Amino acid sequence: MKYSIPVAYALWAISGFGALGLHRFYLGKTGTGFLWLVSGGLAGAGGLYDLFTLPRQVQDANMRYDAQMMLAQGAASMQGNRYGSADGLSYRRADSPEKTILRVARKNAGQVTPGEVAIEGDLSVEDARKELDKLAKSGMAEVRVRQSGVIVYYFPEFADKHPSDFVDLG
């Protein structure tokens, strides 16, 4: 519901030139509406103030209304769509799988598993493994096996020091 200046002025006039504060209730200002109601529009001074500022108050109320509608539409269109909206505009660009992998590697001192990448990048584990294999083939990463048997992709440029918890396959 958009607010109207003529309606606001009509309510202002009907309520004793602002003394009852009906126009403030209409504009969503319930706190000052009650104040105007119990104080007679601050003994008429508030009603006089509203006479001159009512167009701006209506504009502010319409801006608040528009912001609430945009938030409601944005929340509805973002349901199930993390990076975009129903109208095709992107609010946040999804990172490439490679960038996600490198971010995880930096965070984990160079050690990355497909599961970690899948969680961080909204990828399947198989897609994460394929992307990690591509980086390993290009020489960016090494495939290593932890003593526990877990396959880890190791990025030396993000490592603090040479880890000793790997099994030597060579």
mmCIF file of C-alpha atoms in Angstrom:
data_model
loop_
_atom_site.group_PDB
_atom_site.id
_atom_site.type_symbol
_atom_site.label_atom_id
_atom_site.label_comp_id
_atom_site.label_asym_id
_atom_site.label_seq_id
_atom_site.Cartn_x
_atom_site.Cartn_y
_atom_site.Cartn_z
ATOM 1 C CA MET A 1 0.000 0.000 0.000
ATOM 2 C CA LYS A 2 1.511 3.293 -1.076
ATOM 3 C CA TYR A 3 0.819 6.297 1.087
ATOM 4 C CA SER A 4 -0.874 9.375 -0.325
ATOM 5 C CA ILE A 5 -0.358 13.032 0.565
ATOM 6 C CA PRO A 6 -4.066 13.943 0.134
ATOM 7 C CA VAL A 7 -5.127 11.095 2.446
ATOM 8 C CA ALA A 8 -2.519 12.127 5.025
ATOM 9 C CA TYR A 9 -3.716 15.755 4.945
ATOM 10 C CA ALA A 10 -7.366 14.607 5.165
ATOM 11 C CA LEU A 11 -6.563 12.561 8.275
ATOM 12 C CA TRP A 12 -4.599 15.495 9.666
ATOM 13 C CA ALA A 13 -7.624 17.787 9.205
ATOM 14 C CA ILE A 14 -10.195 15.259 10.475
ATOM 15 C CA SER A 15 -8.178 14.639 13.622
ATOM 16 C CA GLY A 16 -8.437 18.259 14.756
ATOM 17 C CA PHE A 17 -5.579 19.626 12.638
ATOM 18 C CA GLY A 18 -3.252 16.899 13.796
ATOM 19 C CA ALA A 19 -4.228 16.894 17.458
ATOM 20 C CA LEU A 20 -5.313 13.225 17.483
ATOM 21 C CA GLY A 21 -2.425 12.020 15.313
ATOM 22 C CA LEU A 22 -4.501 9.891 12.911
ATOM 23 C CA HIS A 23 -2.189 10.867 10.047
ATOM 24 C CA ARG A 24 0.792 9.510 12.006
ATOM 25 C CA PHE A 25 -0.919 6.161 12.552
ATOM 26 C CA TYR A 26 -1.662 6.085 8.804
ATOM 27 C CA LEU A 27 2.024 6.660 8.008
ATOM 28 C CA GLY A 28 3.136 3.860 10.322
ATOM 29 C CA LYS A 29 4.437 6.133 13.074
ATOM 30 C CA THR A 30 2.528 4.526 15.922
ATOM 31 C CA GLY A 31 4.839 5.802 18.663
ATOM 32 C CA THR A 32 4.360 9.459 17.821
ATOM 33 C CA GLY A 33 0.741 8.734 16.904
ATOM 34 C CA PHE A 34 0.082 7.727 20.508
ATOM 35 C CA LEU A 35 2.070 10.723 21.742
ATOM 36 C CA TRP A 36 -0.022 13.069 19.566
ATOM 37 C CA LEU A 37 -3.207 11.300 20.749
ATOM 38 C CA VAL A 38 -2.531 11.700 24.475
ATOM 39 C CA SER A 39 -0.968 15.169 24.304
ATOM 40 C CA GLY A 40 -3.297 16.793 21.802
ATOM 41 C CA GLY A 41 -0.607 16.930 19.149
ATOM 42 C CA LEU A 42 1.900 18.287 21.650
ATOM 43 C CA ALA A 43 -0.566 21.057 22.489
ATOM 44 C CA GLY A 44 -0.996 21.926 18.825
ATOM 45 C CA ALA A 45 2.705 22.478 18.104
ATOM 46 C CA GLY A 46 3.078 18.988 16.634
ATOM 47 C CA GLY A 47 0.035 19.489 14.433
ATOM 48 C CA LEU A 48 1.483 22.748 13.118
ATOM 49 C CA TYR A 49 4.830 21.043 12.503
ATOM 50 C CA ASP A 50 3.069 18.258 10.596
ATOM 51 C CA LEU A 51 1.237 20.798 8.424
ATOM 52 C CA PHE A 52 4.561 21.741 6.827
ATOM 53 C CA THR A 53 6.377 18.407 6.951
ATOM 54 C CA LEU A 54 3.606 16.012 5.923
ATOM 55 C CA PRO A 55 4.754 15.652 2.272
ATOM 56 C CA ARG A 56 8.218 14.608 3.461
ATOM 57 C CA GLN A 57 6.699 12.220 6.015
ATOM 58 C CA VAL A 58 4.615 10.586 3.260
ATOM 59 C CA GLN A 59 7.726 10.301 1.088
ATOM 60 C CA ASP A 60 9.643 8.658 3.964
ATOM 61 C CA ALA A 61 6.776 6.245 4.625
ATOM 62 C CA ASN A 62 6.703 5.295 0.934
ATOM 63 C CA MET A 63 10.468 4.739 0.958
ATOM 64 C CA ARG A 64 10.147 2.462 4.006
ATOM 65 C CA TYR A 65 7.336 0.592 2.278
ATOM 66 C CA ASP A 66 9.384 0.169 -0.923
ATOM 67 C CA ALA A 67 12.387 -1.065 1.058
ATOM 68 C CA GLN A 68 10.237 -3.643 2.859
ATOM 69 C CA MET A 69 8.789 -4.829 -0.460
ATOM 70 C CA MET A 70 12.248 -5.140 -2.013
ATOM 71 C CA LEU A 71 13.502 -7.109 0.970
ATOM 72 C CA ALA A 72 10.473 -9.391 0.835
ATOM 73 C CA GLN A 73 10.864 -9.941 -2.918
ATOM 74 C CA GLY A 74 14.601 -10.439 -2.564
ATOM 75 C CA ALA A 75 14.148 -13.008 0.183
ATOM 76 C CA ALA A 76 11.494 -14.833 -1.832
ATOM 77 C CA SER A 77 13.586 -14.893 -5.005
ATOM 78 C CA MET A 78 16.703 -16.006 -3.136
ATOM 79 C CA GLN A 79 14.949 -19.127 -1.808
ATOM 80 C CA GLY A 80 16.834 -22.042 -3.307
ATOM 81 C CA ASN A 81 19.057 -19.778 -5.409
ATOM 82 C CA ARG A 82 22.134 -18.772 -3.477
ATOM 83 C CA TYR A 83 23.782 -16.440 -5.968
ATOM 84 C CA GLY A 84 21.028 -15.031 -8.126
ATOM 85 C CA SER A 85 17.472 -13.895 -8.253
ATOM 86 C CA ALA A 86 14.403 -14.839 -10.220
ATOM 87 C CA ASP A 87 14.893 -11.872 -12.554
ATOM 88 C CA GLY A 88 18.351 -13.100 -13.564
ATOM 89 C CA LEU A 89 20.340 -10.414 -11.782
ATOM 90 C CA SER A 90 23.217 -11.688 -9.716
ATOM 91 C CA TYR A 91 23.640 -10.376 -6.196
ATOM 92 C CA ARG A 92 26.843 -12.315 -5.603
ATOM 93 C CA ARG A 93 28.916 -13.956 -8.269
ATOM 94 C CA ALA A 94 29.787 -17.571 -7.545
ATOM 95 C CA ASP A 95 33.503 -18.236 -7.290
ATOM 96 C CA SER A 96 35.064 -20.501 -9.879
ATOM 97 C CA PRO A 97 35.911 -24.001 -8.636
ATOM 98 C CA GLU A 98 39.614 -23.170 -8.968
ATOM 99 C CA LYS A 99 39.279 -20.074 -6.796
ATOM 100 C CA THR A 100 37.343 -22.062 -4.198
ATOM 101 C CA ILE A 101 40.068 -24.721 -4.150
ATOM 102 C CA LEU A 102 42.820 -22.140 -3.720
ATOM 103 C CA ARG A 103 40.898 -20.401 -0.921
ATOM 104 C CA VAL A 104 40.505 -23.729 0.911
ATOM 105 C CA ALA A 105 44.192 -24.523 0.350
ATOM 106 C CA ARG A 106 45.253 -21.197 1.810
ATOM 107 C CA LYS A 107 42.966 -21.687 4.809
ATOM 108 C CA ASN A 108 44.240 -25.251 5.455
ATOM 109 C CA ALA A 109 47.991 -24.691 5.048
ATOM 110 C CA GLY A 110 48.063 -26.223 1.580
ATOM 111 C CA GLN A 111 46.113 -29.407 2.322
ATOM 112 C CA VAL A 112 42.787 -29.911 0.544
ATOM 113 C CA THR A 113 40.362 -32.812 0.264
ATOM 114 C CA PRO A 114 37.552 -33.113 -2.284
ATOM 115 C CA GLY A 115 35.005 -33.046 0.538
ATOM 116 C CA GLU A 116 36.242 -29.681 1.803
ATOM 117 C CA VAL A 117 36.056 -28.198 -1.681
ATOM 118 C CA ALA A 118 32.582 -29.660 -2.224
ATOM 119 C CA ILE A 119 31.319 -28.000 0.950
ATOM 120 C CA GLU A 120 32.952 -24.627 0.273
ATOM 121 C CA GLY A 121 32.081 -24.392 -3.414
ATOM 122 C CA ASP A 122 28.643 -25.980 -3.633
ATOM 123 C CA LEU A 123 30.057 -28.719 -5.866
ATOM 124 C CA SER A 124 29.575 -32.450 -5.846
ATOM 125 C CA VAL A 125 32.475 -34.430 -4.415
ATOM 126 C CA GLU A 126 33.091 -35.932 -7.862
ATOM 127 C CA ASP A 127 33.256 -32.478 -9.503
ATOM 128 C CA ALA A 128 35.588 -31.290 -6.748
ATOM 129 C CA ARG A 129 37.829 -34.318 -7.319
ATOM 130 C CA LYS A 130 37.925 -33.628 -11.086
ATOM 131 C CA GLU A 131 38.895 -29.999 -10.494
ATOM 132 C CA LEU A 132 41.593 -31.031 -8.019
ATOM 133 C CA ASP A 133 42.930 -33.611 -10.495
ATOM 134 C CA LYS A 134 43.180 -30.897 -13.166
ATOM 135 C CA LEU A 135 45.240 -28.736 -10.830
ATOM 136 C CA ALA A 136 47.426 -31.709 -9.915
ATOM 137 C CA LYS A 137 48.059 -32.492 -13.603
ATOM 138 C CA SER A 138 49.010 -28.873 -14.245
ATOM 139 C CA GLY A 139 51.589 -29.032 -11.446
ATOM 140 C CA MET A 140 49.806 -26.696 -9.045
ATOM 141 C CA ALA A 141 49.180 -29.482 -6.531
ATOM 142 C CA GLU A 142 50.562 -32.848 -5.512
ATOM 143 C CA VAL A 143 48.442 -35.872 -4.690
ATOM 144 C CA ARG A 144 49.454 -37.259 -1.312
ATOM 145 C CA VAL A 145 48.131 -39.843 1.106
ATOM 146 C CA ARG A 146 47.878 -39.200 4.819
ATOM 147 C CA GLN A 147 48.952 -41.933 7.206
ATOM 148 C CA SER A 148 45.249 -42.455 7.888
ATOM 149 C CA GLY A 149 44.735 -43.317 4.198
ATOM 150 C CA VAL A 150 42.936 -40.116 3.212
ATOM 151 C CA ILE A 151 43.897 -38.734 -0.207
ATOM 152 C CA VAL A 152 44.941 -35.105 0.081
ATOM 153 C CA TYR A 153 45.831 -32.600 -2.597
ATOM 154 C CA TYR A 154 48.840 -30.672 -1.374
ATOM 155 C CA PHE A 155 49.560 -27.107 -2.533
ATOM 156 C CA PRO A 156 53.186 -26.319 -1.559
ATOM 157 C CA GLU A 157 52.807 -22.570 -2.070
ATOM 158 C CA PHE A 158 50.285 -22.407 0.782
ATOM 159 C CA ALA A 159 52.150 -24.733 3.152
ATOM 160 C CA ASP A 160 53.835 -23.428 6.282
ATOM 161 C CA LYS A 161 56.450 -26.179 6.219
ATOM 162 C CA HIS A 162 56.871 -29.635 4.725
ATOM 163 C CA PRO A 163 54.341 -31.872 6.499
ATOM 164 C CA SER A 164 55.521 -35.193 7.856
ATOM 165 C CA ASP A 165 52.147 -36.861 8.209
ATOM 166 C CA PHE A 166 52.178 -38.180 4.620
ATOM 167 C CA VAL A 167 53.117 -41.647 3.426
ATOM 168 C CA ASP A 168 56.086 -41.670 1.039
ATOM 169 C CA LEU A 169 54.903 -43.329 -2.206
ATOM 170 C CA GLY A 170 58.153 -42.809 -4.088
#
